[in-house]
Each structure stands twice: as structure tokens, then as C-alpha cells.
């Protein structure tokens, strides 16, 4: 698994990815852009539009099982308005993944009709999957391939030709997904990605990160805070002060009764990432 925590986005790496994408793009009928349903904007690659040009696009809001369903529905409309096909998916359980092929057929109906008119009925639809690390590319590919995915040839000295992964439903996937970089120079984006665990959070202060999450939850999901941490929805406290309340309510205390906000921060981040606070979206359209 390619993990964003291990990837260094240096210019050479980005140039190689750009080349790989421009080389592969002419081979596919559509680009499938995988996003995290909880933060569709922050999990987008800033160059994808430029890189894929006019190639028909299917947006997949993955990890929809962890996102707020009402907000996810708004995002689906947002991407449809942009002229893309858009579906939700939970690639871990496989829920929603069966929409993939029909959504592509619908997106490409004109092109498919042309092929059919030329007697090319049954020609597979070829797609490339693109997304930042950890968004669920491998999980989705495995789901689409029905678990019988061939191991890619990757021995040194072997010239690797493009391989296609056959899925049921007549869709073929390029076996190497495009691993893209997020907008990490944007501090807000970096914080949101760190909250979901997509990027390393040890570059950021855990208590500061958890305090940001607290404020966000208090504003948008006060019920979750009251149910799980007994924080009154009408409290005026914000950020760090909410972390103190949580520590007290959870009995996380240092000698002298001082709230252990460091422990509370770690617990909050862990529980949020494990979806114990419910289905929460970090961005609205
Ligand atoms: P990548 O190829 O884009 O880098 O992502 P990958 O499929 O490896 O998925 C990254 C993590 O996200 C994995 O968790 C995976 O199980 C999880 N994941 C992928 N899609 C979904 C989804 O739709 N919903 C949920 N809830 N999780 C998803 P992990 O912690 O690395 O492993 P594990 O939890 O599977 O053990």
C-alpha cells in the first residue's frame, strides 16, 4: 500500500506521475477520481483538471460510510453540476461499488453508441483510477476486480507493459492507479487531511489539531459531543477549553486534578478516525 505518510512529494516524483498520467490517458475512456467523502475538496489533487483535460470524469466519493449522508448528497449534486458523473462508495465493505459500471455507461453513452454503430458492441470501457494516497484506490480496485486481481509484474529488468484488470460488467481498469499529491501547502487542507489520518499528524501539534476538531464538532455536530463526551451543547467553550471539559468528564486527570488534555486529544482523534463519533463530514459544498 502506498501510504501518504511515507511519500515524499518532491518535484521529480510529481513529474514522473504527470508523465505516467499523460501517457496512460489516451488509452482510457474515462478518468475515475477517487475522493474522501468527508473532505472532497481537501482530498482533491490541485492539478487533476489540467492533467486529465476533457476526458470524461467519474467522481467517486469513497469512505461514504464515515461521512454525513446529507452532506454527501450535496456533494454529489455539486460534482454533477460540474458536468461529472458522481457516485458514493464504501470500498471497505463494497457498498455502492456496483454503481461504478452503470455510472460509467451513462457518462459515456454517446461514445458507446458510436462504437456500437461501428459494430464494436461489447468493447470494454477502459478507466484509470486516480487519487491521493489512502483515499481507498487499492480497496476499490480489489472490490471491482472481485478479489481475483492478478498480481502485477514488477520485477527489475522486466519491461512492464500496461496491464488491464478485468472487472465484471465489462469495465477494465488500468492496473496502476495514478497516485496524486494533495494541496499540502495549504495549511487548512493539511489540517483536515491530518484529522482523517491521511497525512502524518506528528508534524502537527496533536492538542492543537484536536482543539480544531473540537470547535468543528461543536459547531456542526454538538450532539456527537454531548452523547460521547457529555459536553453540553449550549456551552460557550471553544477548542482547547472543550478538550479540557472532555478530559474532566472522562476522568483523564493529572496529579492535582489538572485535565490531561494530551490524552484527551489522542483519544478524540482516535475515536473520530474510528467513526465512534458517528458519520461526520469536515467540508460542505
Ligand atoms: P490507497 O490505495 O488509495 O492508498 O488506499 P487503500 O485502499 O490502501 O485504503 C486506505 C485505508 O482506507 C485502508 O485502511 C482501507 O481499509 C480504508 N478504506 C478504503 N476505502 C474505505 C471505505 O470506503 N470506507 C472505510 N471506512 N475505509 C476505507 P487501513 O487502516 O490502512 O487498513 P484496514 O483498516 O483495512 O486494516
PDB file of C-alpha atoms and ligand atoms in Angstrom:
ATOM      1  CA  UNK A   1       0.000   0.000   0.000  1.00  0.00           C
ATOM      2  CA  UNK A   2       1.269   3.427  -0.891  1.00  0.00           C
ATOM      3  CA  UNK A   3       0.911   5.475   2.182  1.00  0.00           C
ATOM      4  CA  UNK A   4       0.959   9.252   2.153  1.00  0.00           C
ATOM      5  CA  UNK A   5       2.817   9.055   5.438  1.00  0.00           C
ATOM      6  CA  UNK A   6       5.739   7.551   3.529  1.00  0.00           C
ATOM      7  CA  UNK A   7       5.529   9.520   0.334  1.00  0.00           C
ATOM      8  CA  UNK A   8       7.790  12.450  -0.208  1.00  0.00           C
ATOM      9  CA  UNK A   9       6.291  14.696  -2.832  1.00  0.00           C
ATOM     10  CA  UNK A  10       9.438  16.007  -4.390  1.00  0.00           C
ATOM     11  CA  UNK A  11       9.354  17.619  -7.847  1.00  0.00           C
ATOM     12  CA  UNK A  12      10.862  14.556  -9.542  1.00  0.00           C
ATOM     13  CA  UNK A  13       8.147  12.311  -8.151  1.00  0.00           C
ATOM     14  CA  UNK A  14       5.433  14.697  -9.270  1.00  0.00           C
ATOM     15  CA  UNK A  15       6.950  14.977 -12.753  1.00  0.00           C
ATOM     16  CA  UNK A  16       7.002  11.177 -13.050  1.00  0.00           C
ATOM     17  CA  UNK A  17       3.346  10.975 -12.041  1.00  0.00           C
ATOM     18  CA  UNK A  18       2.396  13.681 -14.532  1.00  0.00           C
ATOM     19  CA  UNK A  19       4.191  11.773 -17.304  1.00  0.00           C
ATOM     20  CA  UNK A  20       2.551   8.494 -16.327  1.00  0.00           C
ATOM     21  CA  UNK A  21      -0.869  10.109 -16.447  1.00  0.00           C
ATOM     22  CA  UNK A  22      -0.382  11.823 -19.790  1.00  0.00           C
ATOM     23  CA  UNK A  23       0.907   8.569 -21.263  1.00  0.00           C
ATOM     24  CA  UNK A  24      -1.998   6.500 -19.930  1.00  0.00           C
ATOM     25  CA  UNK A  25      -4.797   8.955 -20.577  1.00  0.00           C
ATOM     26  CA  UNK A  26      -5.136   8.303 -24.322  1.00  0.00           C
ATOM     27  CA  UNK A  27      -5.684   4.603 -23.525  1.00  0.00           C
ATOM     28  CA  UNK A  28      -8.758   5.154 -21.373  1.00  0.00           C
ATOM     29  CA  UNK A  29     -12.337   6.240 -21.996  1.00  0.00           C
ATOM     30  CA  UNK A  30     -12.741   7.929 -18.637  1.00  0.00           C
ATOM     31  CA  UNK A  31     -10.859   9.086 -15.550  1.00  0.00           C
ATOM     32  CA  UNK A  32     -12.205   7.956 -12.178  1.00  0.00           C
ATOM     33  CA  UNK A  33     -11.290  10.473  -9.495  1.00  0.00           C
ATOM     34  CA  UNK A  34     -11.435   8.981  -6.035  1.00  0.00           C
ATOM     35  CA  UNK A  35     -12.121  11.441  -3.208  1.00  0.00           C
ATOM     36  CA  UNK A  36     -12.741  11.130   0.508  1.00  0.00           C
ATOM     37  CA  UNK A  37     -16.447  11.850   1.034  1.00  0.00           C
ATOM     38  CA  UNK A  38     -15.667  13.565   4.346  1.00  0.00           C
ATOM     39  CA  UNK A  39     -13.448  16.157   2.681  1.00  0.00           C
ATOM     40  CA  UNK A  40     -13.929  16.119  -1.075  1.00  0.00           C
ATOM     41  CA  UNK A  41     -12.097  19.393  -1.666  1.00  0.00           C
ATOM     42  CA  UNK A  42      -9.098  18.760   0.535  1.00  0.00           C
ATOM     43  CA  UNK A  43      -8.662  15.281  -0.903  1.00  0.00           C
ATOM     44  CA  UNK A  44      -8.562  16.610  -4.468  1.00  0.00           C
ATOM     45  CA  UNK A  45      -5.371  16.992  -6.390  1.00  0.00           C
ATOM     46  CA  UNK A  46      -4.876  20.603  -7.477  1.00  0.00           C
ATOM     47  CA  UNK A  47      -3.681  19.624 -10.966  1.00  0.00           C
ATOM     48  CA  UNK A  48      -6.118  16.891 -11.874  1.00  0.00           C
ATOM     49  CA  UNK A  49      -8.334  19.066 -14.068  1.00  0.00           C
ATOM     50  CA  UNK A  50      -5.347  20.220 -16.032  1.00  0.00           C
ATOM     51  CA  UNK A  51      -3.859  16.718 -16.197  1.00  0.00           C
ATOM     52  CA  UNK A  52      -6.982  14.972 -17.453  1.00  0.00           C
ATOM     53  CA  UNK A  53      -8.251  17.744 -19.718  1.00  0.00           C
ATOM     54  CA  UNK A  54     -11.554  16.912 -21.397  1.00  0.00           C
ATOM     55  CA  UNK A  55     -11.528  13.230 -20.538  1.00  0.00           C
ATOM     56  CA  UNK A  56     -14.970  12.230 -19.198  1.00  0.00           C
ATOM     57  CA  UNK A  57     -14.840  12.060 -15.407  1.00  0.00           C
ATOM     58  CA  UNK A  58     -16.448   9.888 -12.790  1.00  0.00           C
ATOM     59  CA  UNK A  59     -16.073  11.236  -9.248  1.00  0.00           C
ATOM     60  CA  UNK A  60     -16.273   8.596  -6.536  1.00  0.00           C
ATOM     61  CA  UNK A  61     -16.921   9.833  -3.026  1.00  0.00           C
ATOM     62  CA  UNK A  62     -15.307   7.000  -1.128  1.00  0.00           C
ATOM     63  CA  UNK A  63     -15.477   6.257   2.613  1.00  0.00           C
ATOM     64  CA  UNK A  64     -19.079   7.438   2.372  1.00  0.00           C
ATOM     65  CA  UNK A  65     -19.802   5.097   5.293  1.00  0.00           C
ATOM     66  CA  UNK A  66     -17.931   7.576   7.536  1.00  0.00           C
ATOM     67  CA  UNK A  67     -19.362  10.799   6.087  1.00  0.00           C
ATOM     68  CA  UNK A  68     -22.562  12.666   6.878  1.00  0.00           C
ATOM     69  CA  UNK A  69     -25.084  11.306   4.340  1.00  0.00           C
ATOM     70  CA  UNK A  70     -26.933  14.630   3.880  1.00  0.00           C
ATOM     71  CA  UNK A  71     -23.723  16.480   3.117  1.00  0.00           C
ATOM     72  CA  UNK A  72     -22.528  13.705   0.833  1.00  0.00           C
ATOM     73  CA  UNK A  73     -25.764  14.075  -1.151  1.00  0.00           C
ATOM     74  CA  UNK A  74     -24.993  17.798  -1.520  1.00  0.00           C
ATOM     75  CA  UNK A  75     -21.512  16.968  -2.794  1.00  0.00           C
ATOM     76  CA  UNK A  76     -22.925  14.544  -5.345  1.00  0.00           C
ATOM     77  CA  UNK A  77     -25.086  17.350  -6.763  1.00  0.00           C
ATOM     78  CA  UNK A  78     -22.105  19.718  -6.658  1.00  0.00           C
ATOM     79  CA  UNK A  79     -19.970  17.405  -8.805  1.00  0.00           C
ATOM     80  CA  UNK A  80     -22.868  16.583 -11.150  1.00  0.00           C
ATOM     81  CA  UNK A  81     -23.348  20.310 -11.745  1.00  0.00           C
ATOM     82  CA  UNK A  82     -19.705  20.468 -12.780  1.00  0.00           C
ATOM     83  CA  UNK A  83     -20.531  18.002 -15.534  1.00  0.00           C
ATOM     84  CA  UNK A  84     -19.082  14.911 -13.888  1.00  0.00           C
ATOM     85  CA  UNK A  85     -20.748  11.628 -13.101  1.00  0.00           C
ATOM     86  CA  UNK A  86     -20.673  11.148  -9.324  1.00  0.00           C
ATOM     87  CA  UNK A  87     -21.307   8.184  -7.045  1.00  0.00           C
ATOM     88  CA  UNK A  88     -20.694   7.286  -3.414  1.00  0.00           C
ATOM     89  CA  UNK A  89     -18.858   4.178  -2.305  1.00  0.00           C
ATOM     90  CA  UNK A  90     -17.679   2.263   0.715  1.00  0.00           C
ATOM     91  CA  UNK A  91     -14.829   0.296  -0.766  1.00  0.00           C
ATOM     92  CA  UNK A  92     -14.116  -1.417   2.527  1.00  0.00           C
ATOM     93  CA  UNK A  93     -17.443  -3.250   2.666  1.00  0.00           C
ATOM     94  CA  UNK A  94     -18.116  -2.960  -1.066  1.00  0.00           C
ATOM     95  CA  UNK A  95     -21.314  -0.989  -0.600  1.00  0.00           C
ATOM     96  CA  UNK A  96     -22.104   1.251  -3.575  1.00  0.00           C
ATOM     97  CA  UNK A  97     -19.341  -0.211  -5.715  1.00  0.00           C
ATOM     98  CA  UNK A  98     -21.899  -1.808  -8.033  1.00  0.00           C
ATOM     99  CA  UNK A  99     -22.865   1.699  -9.225  1.00  0.00           C
ATOM    100  CA  UNK A 100     -19.441   2.044 -10.848  1.00  0.00           C
ATOM    101  CA  UNK A 101     -20.120   0.370 -14.218  1.00  0.00           C
ATOM    102  CA  UNK A 102     -23.663   1.765 -14.746  1.00  0.00           C
ATOM    103  CA  UNK A 103     -22.447   5.283 -13.896  1.00  0.00           C
ATOM    104  CA  UNK A 104     -19.660   4.942 -16.460  1.00  0.00           C
ATOM    105  CA  UNK A 105     -22.047   3.613 -19.108  1.00  0.00           C
ATOM    106  CA  UNK A 106     -24.313   6.535 -18.502  1.00  0.00           C
ATOM    107  CA  UNK A 107     -21.433   9.016 -18.642  1.00  0.00           C
ATOM    108  CA  UNK A 108     -20.127   7.521 -21.883  1.00  0.00           C
ATOM    109  CA  UNK A 109     -23.436   6.708 -23.552  1.00  0.00           C
ATOM    110  CA  UNK A 110     -22.788   8.819 -26.664  1.00  0.00           C
ATOM    111  CA  UNK A 111     -19.365   7.334 -27.202  1.00  0.00           C
ATOM    112  CA  UNK A 112     -20.661   3.804 -26.607  1.00  0.00           C
ATOM    113  CA  UNK A 113     -23.458   4.345 -29.119  1.00  0.00           C
ATOM    114  CA  UNK A 114     -20.844   5.387 -31.690  1.00  0.00           C
ATOM    115  CA  UNK A 115     -18.799   2.253 -31.046  1.00  0.00           C
ATOM    116  CA  UNK A 116     -21.911   0.155 -31.374  1.00  0.00           C
ATOM    117  CA  UNK A 117     -22.803   1.824 -34.679  1.00  0.00           C
ATOM    118  CA  UNK A 118     -19.355   0.809 -35.915  1.00  0.00           C
ATOM    119  CA  UNK A 119     -20.077  -2.775 -34.930  1.00  0.00           C
ATOM    120  CA  UNK A 120     -17.855  -2.673 -31.848  1.00  0.00           C
ATOM    121  CA  UNK A 121     -20.521  -3.953 -29.500  1.00  0.00           C
ATOM    122  CA  UNK A 122     -19.207  -5.328 -26.235  1.00  0.00           C
ATOM    123  CA  UNK A 123     -15.984  -3.344 -26.377  1.00  0.00           C
ATOM    124  CA  UNK A 124     -14.808  -2.893 -22.790  1.00  0.00           C
ATOM    125  CA  UNK A 125     -14.853   0.527 -21.157  1.00  0.00           C
ATOM    126  CA  UNK A 126     -11.343   1.397 -20.049  1.00  0.00           C
ATOM    127  CA  UNK A 127     -10.768   3.507 -16.981  1.00  0.00           C
ATOM    128  CA  UNK A 128      -7.924   4.902 -14.956  1.00  0.00           C
ATOM    129  CA  UNK A 129      -8.305   5.405 -11.224  1.00  0.00           C
ATOM    130  CA  UNK A 130      -6.700   8.486  -9.724  1.00  0.00           C
ATOM    131  CA  UNK A 131      -6.465   9.770  -6.185  1.00  0.00           C
ATOM    132  CA  UNK A 132      -4.275  10.842  -3.312  1.00  0.00           C
ATOM    133  CA  UNK A 133      -2.743   8.180  -1.044  1.00  0.00           C
ATOM    134  CA  UNK A 134      -5.037   6.492   1.480  1.00  0.00           C
ATOM    135  CA  UNK A 135      -8.235   7.501  -0.233  1.00  0.00           C
ATOM    136  CA  UNK A 136      -9.000   3.845  -0.988  1.00  0.00           C
ATOM    137  CA  UNK A 137      -7.705   3.196  -4.515  1.00  0.00           C
ATOM    138  CA  UNK A 138      -6.447  -0.336  -3.820  1.00  0.00           C
ATOM    139  CA  UNK A 139      -9.560  -1.212  -1.847  1.00  0.00           C
ATOM    140  CA  UNK A 140     -11.781  -0.055  -4.714  1.00  0.00           C
ATOM    141  CA  UNK A 141      -9.751  -1.877  -7.354  1.00  0.00           C
ATOM    142  CA  UNK A 142      -9.882  -5.078  -5.319  1.00  0.00           C
ATOM    143  CA  UNK A 143     -13.629  -4.729  -4.878  1.00  0.00           C
ATOM    144  CA  UNK A 144     -14.203  -4.053  -8.569  1.00  0.00           C
ATOM    145  CA  UNK A 145     -11.999  -6.963  -9.544  1.00  0.00           C
ATOM    146  CA  UNK A 146     -13.975  -9.231  -7.245  1.00  0.00           C
ATOM    147  CA  UNK A 147     -10.896 -10.244  -5.314  1.00  0.00           C
ATOM    148  CA  UNK A 148      -9.343 -12.119  -8.220  1.00  0.00           C
ATOM    149  CA  UNK A 149      -6.884  -9.425  -9.073  1.00  0.00           C
ATOM    150  CA  UNK A 150      -3.733 -10.648 -10.777  1.00  0.00           C
ATOM    151  CA  UNK A 151      -0.504  -9.768  -9.074  1.00  0.00           C
ATOM    152  CA  UNK A 152       1.235  -7.080 -11.114  1.00  0.00           C
ATOM    153  CA  UNK A 153       4.569  -7.965 -12.628  1.00  0.00           C
ATOM    154  CA  UNK A 154       7.096  -5.668 -11.061  1.00  0.00           C
ATOM    155  CA  UNK A 155      10.464  -7.404 -11.314  1.00  0.00           C
ATOM    156  CA  UNK A 156      13.531  -5.352 -12.021  1.00  0.00           C
ATOM    157  CA  UNK A 157      14.617  -5.575 -15.643  1.00  0.00           C
ATOM    158  CA  UNK A 158      11.207  -6.666 -16.848  1.00  0.00           C
ATOM    159  CA  UNK A 159       9.685  -4.068 -19.088  1.00  0.00           C
ATOM    160  CA  UNK A 160       6.263  -3.755 -17.703  1.00  0.00           C
ATOM    161  CA  UNK A 161       3.550  -3.174 -20.271  1.00  0.00           C
ATOM    162  CA  UNK A 162       0.218  -1.681 -19.278  1.00  0.00           C
ATOM    163  CA  UNK A 163      -1.933  -4.327 -17.692  1.00  0.00           C
ATOM    164  CA  UNK A 164      -5.690  -4.215 -17.547  1.00  0.00           C
ATOM    165  CA  UNK A 165      -7.691  -5.527 -14.656  1.00  0.00           C
ATOM    166  CA  UNK A 166     -10.962  -7.020 -15.804  1.00  0.00           C
ATOM    167  CA  UNK A 167     -13.974  -6.368 -13.668  1.00  0.00           C
ATOM    168  CA  UNK A 168     -17.387  -7.872 -14.008  1.00  0.00           C
ATOM    169  CA  UNK A 169     -19.669  -5.597 -16.079  1.00  0.00           C
ATOM    170  CA  UNK A 170     -17.262  -5.108 -18.983  1.00  0.00           C
ATOM    171  CA  UNK A 171     -15.100  -2.428 -17.443  1.00  0.00           C
ATOM    172  CA  UNK A 172     -11.320  -2.681 -17.460  1.00  0.00           C
ATOM    173  CA  UNK A 173      -9.081  -0.783 -15.083  1.00  0.00           C
ATOM    174  CA  UNK A 174      -5.559   0.309 -15.695  1.00  0.00           C
ATOM    175  CA  UNK A 175      -3.639  -1.706 -13.109  1.00  0.00           C
ATOM    176  CA  UNK A 176      -1.571   1.218 -11.856  1.00  0.00           C
ATOM    177  CA  UNK A 177      -3.738   3.872 -10.282  1.00  0.00           C
ATOM    178  CA  UNK A 178      -2.486   7.441 -10.501  1.00  0.00           C
ATOM    179  CA  UNK A 179      -1.188   8.337  -7.051  1.00  0.00           C
ATOM    180  CA  UNK A 180      -1.544  12.072  -6.739  1.00  0.00           C
ATOM    181  CA  UNK A 181      -0.439  14.663  -4.245  1.00  0.00           C
ATOM    182  CA  UNK A 182      -2.819  16.828  -2.214  1.00  0.00           C
ATOM    183  CA  UNK A 183      -2.583  20.591  -1.714  1.00  0.00           C
ATOM    184  CA  UNK A 184      -0.282  20.232   1.258  1.00  0.00           C
ATOM    185  CA  UNK A 185       0.973  23.808   1.037  1.00  0.00           C
ATOM    186  CA  UNK A 186      -2.491  24.890   2.134  1.00  0.00           C
ATOM    187  CA  UNK A 187      -2.495  24.747   5.952  1.00  0.00           C
ATOM    188  CA  UNK A 188      -6.280  24.247   6.194  1.00  0.00           C
ATOM    189  CA  UNK A 189      -6.088  21.308   3.818  1.00  0.00           C
ATOM    190  CA  UNK A 190      -3.162  19.799   5.708  1.00  0.00           C
ATOM    191  CA  UNK A 191      -5.088  20.039   8.996  1.00  0.00           C
ATOM    192  CA  UNK A 192      -8.187  18.329   7.576  1.00  0.00           C
ATOM    193  CA  UNK A 193      -6.131  15.572   5.991  1.00  0.00           C
ATOM    194  CA  UNK A 194      -4.306  15.067   9.285  1.00  0.00           C
ATOM    195  CA  UNK A 195      -7.642  14.840  11.128  1.00  0.00           C
ATOM    196  CA  UNK A 196      -8.698  11.902   8.971  1.00  0.00           C
ATOM    197  CA  UNK A 197      -5.285  10.309   9.385  1.00  0.00           C
ATOM    198  CA  UNK A 198      -4.450  10.647   5.692  1.00  0.00           C
ATOM    199  CA  UNK A 199      -1.248  12.521   6.455  1.00  0.00           C
ATOM    200  CA  UNK A 200       1.168  12.153   9.269  1.00  0.00           C
ATOM    201  CA  UNK A 201      -0.060  14.095  12.245  1.00  0.00           C
ATOM    202  CA  UNK A 202       3.261  14.194  14.102  1.00  0.00           C
ATOM    203  CA  UNK A 203       4.251  17.229  12.069  1.00  0.00           C
ATOM    204  CA  UNK A 204       1.358  18.996  13.766  1.00  0.00           C
ATOM    205  CA  UNK A 205       0.678  19.510  17.427  1.00  0.00           C
ATOM    206  CA  UNK A 206      -1.879  16.855  18.493  1.00  0.00           C
ATOM    207  CA  UNK A 207      -3.573  19.078  21.032  1.00  0.00           C
ATOM    208  CA  UNK A 208      -3.851  21.923  18.545  1.00  0.00           C
ATOM    209  CA  UNK A 209      -5.228  19.505  15.970  1.00  0.00           C
ATOM    210  CA  UNK A 210      -7.748  18.034  18.422  1.00  0.00           C
ATOM    211  CA  UNK A 211      -8.767  21.535  19.524  1.00  0.00           C
ATOM    212  CA  UNK A 212      -9.545  22.374  15.892  1.00  0.00           C
ATOM    213  CA  UNK A 213     -11.633  19.234  15.624  1.00  0.00           C
ATOM    214  CA  UNK A 214     -13.486  20.105  18.842  1.00  0.00           C
ATOM    215  CA  UNK A 215     -14.524  23.506  17.512  1.00  0.00           C
ATOM    216  CA  UNK A 216     -15.614  21.964  14.261  1.00  0.00           C
ATOM    217  CA  UNK A 217     -17.669  19.322  16.058  1.00  0.00           C
ATOM    218  CA  UNK A 218     -19.207  21.814  18.442  1.00  0.00           C
ATOM    219  CA  UNK A 219     -20.320  23.978  15.501  1.00  0.00           C
ATOM    220  CA  UNK A 220     -21.652  21.202  13.289  1.00  0.00           C
ATOM    221  CA  UNK A 221     -22.188  18.099  15.425  1.00  0.00           C
ATOM    222  CA  UNK A 222     -22.891  19.231  19.035  1.00  0.00           C
ATOM    223  CA  UNK A 223     -24.999  16.100  19.543  1.00  0.00           C
ATOM    224  CA  UNK A 224     -21.989  13.858  18.966  1.00  0.00           C
ATOM    225  CA  UNK A 225     -20.030  15.723  21.647  1.00  0.00           C
ATOM    226  CA  UNK A 226     -22.811  15.544  24.169  1.00  0.00           C
ATOM    227  CA  UNK A 227     -23.515  11.878  23.557  1.00  0.00           C
ATOM    228  CA  UNK A 228     -19.946  10.662  23.643  1.00  0.00           C
ATOM    229  CA  UNK A 229     -18.217  13.107  25.989  1.00  0.00           C
ATOM    230  CA  UNK A 230     -21.132  14.658  27.905  1.00  0.00           C
ATOM    231  CA  UNK A 231     -20.234  18.122  26.683  1.00  0.00           C
ATOM    232  CA  UNK A 232     -23.326  20.340  26.970  1.00  0.00           C
ATOM    233  CA  UNK A 233     -24.367  21.583  23.516  1.00  0.00           C
ATOM    234  CA  UNK A 234     -25.027  25.074  24.949  1.00  0.00           C
ATOM    235  CA  UNK A 235     -21.513  25.529  26.360  1.00  0.00           C
ATOM    236  CA  UNK A 236     -19.631  28.656  25.287  1.00  0.00           C
ATOM    237  CA  UNK A 237     -16.325  26.827  25.396  1.00  0.00           C
ATOM    238  CA  UNK A 238     -14.310  26.501  22.184  1.00  0.00           C
ATOM    239  CA  UNK A 239     -11.326  24.486  21.024  1.00  0.00           C
ATOM    240  CA  UNK A 240      -8.846  23.771  23.774  1.00  0.00           C
ATOM    241  CA  UNK A 241     -11.376  24.518  26.537  1.00  0.00           C
ATOM    242  CA  UNK A 242     -13.620  21.801  25.118  1.00  0.00           C
ATOM    243  CA  UNK A 243     -10.697  19.406  25.291  1.00  0.00           C
ATOM    244  CA  UNK A 244     -10.359  20.275  28.986  1.00  0.00           C
ATOM    245  CA  UNK A 245     -14.035  19.554  29.578  1.00  0.00           C
ATOM    246  CA  UNK A 246     -13.713  16.246  27.750  1.00  0.00           C
ATOM    247  CA  UNK A 247     -10.670  15.294  29.884  1.00  0.00           C
ATOM    248  CA  UNK A 248     -12.548  16.102  33.096  1.00  0.00           C
ATOM    249  CA  UNK A 249     -15.679  14.233  32.020  1.00  0.00           C
ATOM    250  CA  UNK A 250     -13.619  11.212  31.044  1.00  0.00           C
ATOM    251  CA  UNK A 251     -11.586  11.276  34.261  1.00  0.00           C
ATOM    252  CA  UNK A 252      -8.384  11.971  32.367  1.00  0.00           C
ATOM    253  CA  UNK A 253      -6.629  13.911  35.090  1.00  0.00           C
ATOM    254  CA  UNK A 254      -3.061  14.667  36.015  1.00  0.00           C
ATOM    255  CA  UNK A 255      -1.926  14.912  39.665  1.00  0.00           C
ATOM    256  CA  UNK A 256      -3.606  17.910  41.228  1.00  0.00           C
ATOM    257  CA  UNK A 257      -6.735  17.363  39.154  1.00  0.00           C
ATOM    258  CA  UNK A 258      -5.326  19.080  36.073  1.00  0.00           C
ATOM    259  CA  UNK A 259      -7.110  17.894  32.905  1.00  0.00           C
ATOM    260  CA  UNK A 260      -4.828  15.708  30.808  1.00  0.00           C
ATOM    261  CA  UNK A 261      -5.546  17.397  27.503  1.00  0.00           C
ATOM    262  CA  UNK A 262      -2.828  15.471  25.731  1.00  0.00           C
ATOM    263  CA  UNK A 263      -4.568  12.176  26.491  1.00  0.00           C
ATOM    264  CA  UNK A 264      -7.938  13.669  25.608  1.00  0.00           C
ATOM    265  CA  UNK A 265      -6.515  14.869  22.276  1.00  0.00           C
ATOM    266  CA  UNK A 266      -5.208  11.426  21.380  1.00  0.00           C
ATOM    267  CA  UNK A 267      -8.494   9.792  22.380  1.00  0.00           C
ATOM    268  CA  UNK A 268     -10.572  12.301  20.416  1.00  0.00           C
ATOM    269  CA  UNK A 269      -8.502  11.858  17.259  1.00  0.00           C
ATOM    270  CA  UNK A 270      -8.546   8.054  17.559  1.00  0.00           C
ATOM    271  CA  UNK A 271     -12.278   7.914  18.180  1.00  0.00           C
ATOM    272  CA  UNK A 272     -13.038  10.332  15.364  1.00  0.00           C
ATOM    273  CA  UNK A 273     -10.924   8.281  12.935  1.00  0.00           C
ATOM    274  CA  UNK A 274     -12.632   5.095  14.063  1.00  0.00           C
ATOM    275  CA  UNK A 275     -16.016   6.792  13.379  1.00  0.00           C
ATOM    276  CA  UNK A 276     -17.056   6.340  17.019  1.00  0.00           C
ATOM    277  CA  UNK A 277     -18.494   9.856  16.974  1.00  0.00           C
ATOM    278  CA  UNK A 278     -20.789   8.947  14.115  1.00  0.00           C
ATOM    279  CA  UNK A 279     -20.789   9.932  10.469  1.00  0.00           C
ATOM    280  CA  UNK A 280     -19.076  13.282  10.213  1.00  0.00           C
ATOM    281  CA  UNK A 281     -18.158  15.440   7.227  1.00  0.00           C
ATOM    282  CA  UNK A 282     -15.433  18.049   7.522  1.00  0.00           C
ATOM    283  CA  UNK A 283     -16.355  20.036   4.414  1.00  0.00           C
ATOM    284  CA  UNK A 284     -19.618  21.265   2.929  1.00  0.00           C
ATOM    285  CA  UNK A 285     -20.045  22.403  -0.648  1.00  0.00           C
TER     286      UNK A 285
HETATM  287  P1  LIG B   1      -4.898   3.769  -1.323  1.00  0.00           P
HETATM  288  O1  LIG B   1      -4.723   2.560  -2.212  1.00  0.00           O
HETATM  289  O2  LIG B   1      -5.626   4.887  -2.010  1.00  0.00           O
HETATM  290  O3  LIG B   1      -3.641   4.247  -0.692  1.00  0.00           O
HETATM  291  O4  LIG B   1      -5.870   3.348  -0.112  1.00  0.00           O
HETATM  292  P2  LIG B   1      -6.235   1.900   0.473  1.00  0.00           P
HETATM  293  O5  LIG B   1      -7.134   1.173  -0.442  1.00  0.00           O
HETATM  294  O6  LIG B   1      -4.985   1.220   0.886  1.00  0.00           O
HETATM  295  O7  LIG B   1      -7.065   2.323   1.746  1.00  0.00           O
HETATM  296  C1  LIG B   1      -6.511   3.084   2.822  1.00  0.00           C
HETATM  297  C2  LIG B   1      -7.278   2.775   4.100  1.00  0.00           C
HETATM  298  O8  LIG B   1      -8.633   3.204   3.962  1.00  0.00           O
HETATM  299  C3  LIG B   1      -7.354   1.300   4.445  1.00  0.00           C
HETATM  300  O9  LIG B   1      -7.396   1.225   5.863  1.00  0.00           O
HETATM  301  C4  LIG B   1      -8.697   0.879   3.892  1.00  0.00           C
HETATM  302  O10 LIG B   1      -9.233  -0.255   4.512  1.00  0.00           O
HETATM  303  C5  LIG B   1      -9.517   2.111   4.194  1.00  0.00           C
HETATM  304  N1  LIG B   1     -10.675   2.277   3.295  1.00  0.00           N
HETATM  305  C6  LIG B   1     -10.655   2.285   1.937  1.00  0.00           C
HETATM  306  N2  LIG B   1     -11.884   2.537   1.446  1.00  0.00           N
HETATM  307  C7  LIG B   1     -12.697   2.687   2.522  1.00  0.00           C
HETATM  308  C8  LIG B   1     -14.103   2.985   2.671  1.00  0.00           C
HETATM  309  O11 LIG B   1     -14.849   3.198   1.704  1.00  0.00           O
HETATM  310  N3  LIG B   1     -14.566   3.081   3.954  1.00  0.00           N
HETATM  311  C9  LIG B   1     -13.769   2.906   5.048  1.00  0.00           C
HETATM  312  N4  LIG B   1     -14.337   3.010   6.247  1.00  0.00           N
HETATM  313  N5  LIG B   1     -12.463   2.630   4.938  1.00  0.00           N
HETATM  314  C10 LIG B   1     -11.927   2.533   3.704  1.00  0.00           C
HETATM  315  P3  LIG B   1      -6.176   0.768   6.735  1.00  0.00           P
HETATM  316  O12 LIG B   1      -6.368   1.343   8.070  1.00  0.00           O
HETATM  317  O13 LIG B   1      -4.898   1.059   6.032  1.00  0.00           O
HETATM  318  O14 LIG B   1      -6.324  -0.751   6.792  1.00  0.00           O
HETATM  319  P4  LIG B   1      -7.568  -1.602   7.367  1.00  0.00           P
HETATM  320  O15 LIG B   1      -8.396  -0.681   8.200  1.00  0.00           O
HETATM  321  O16 LIG B   1      -8.313  -2.060   6.162  1.00  0.00           O
HETATM  322  O17 LIG B   1      -6.914  -2.672   8.090  1.00  0.00           O
END
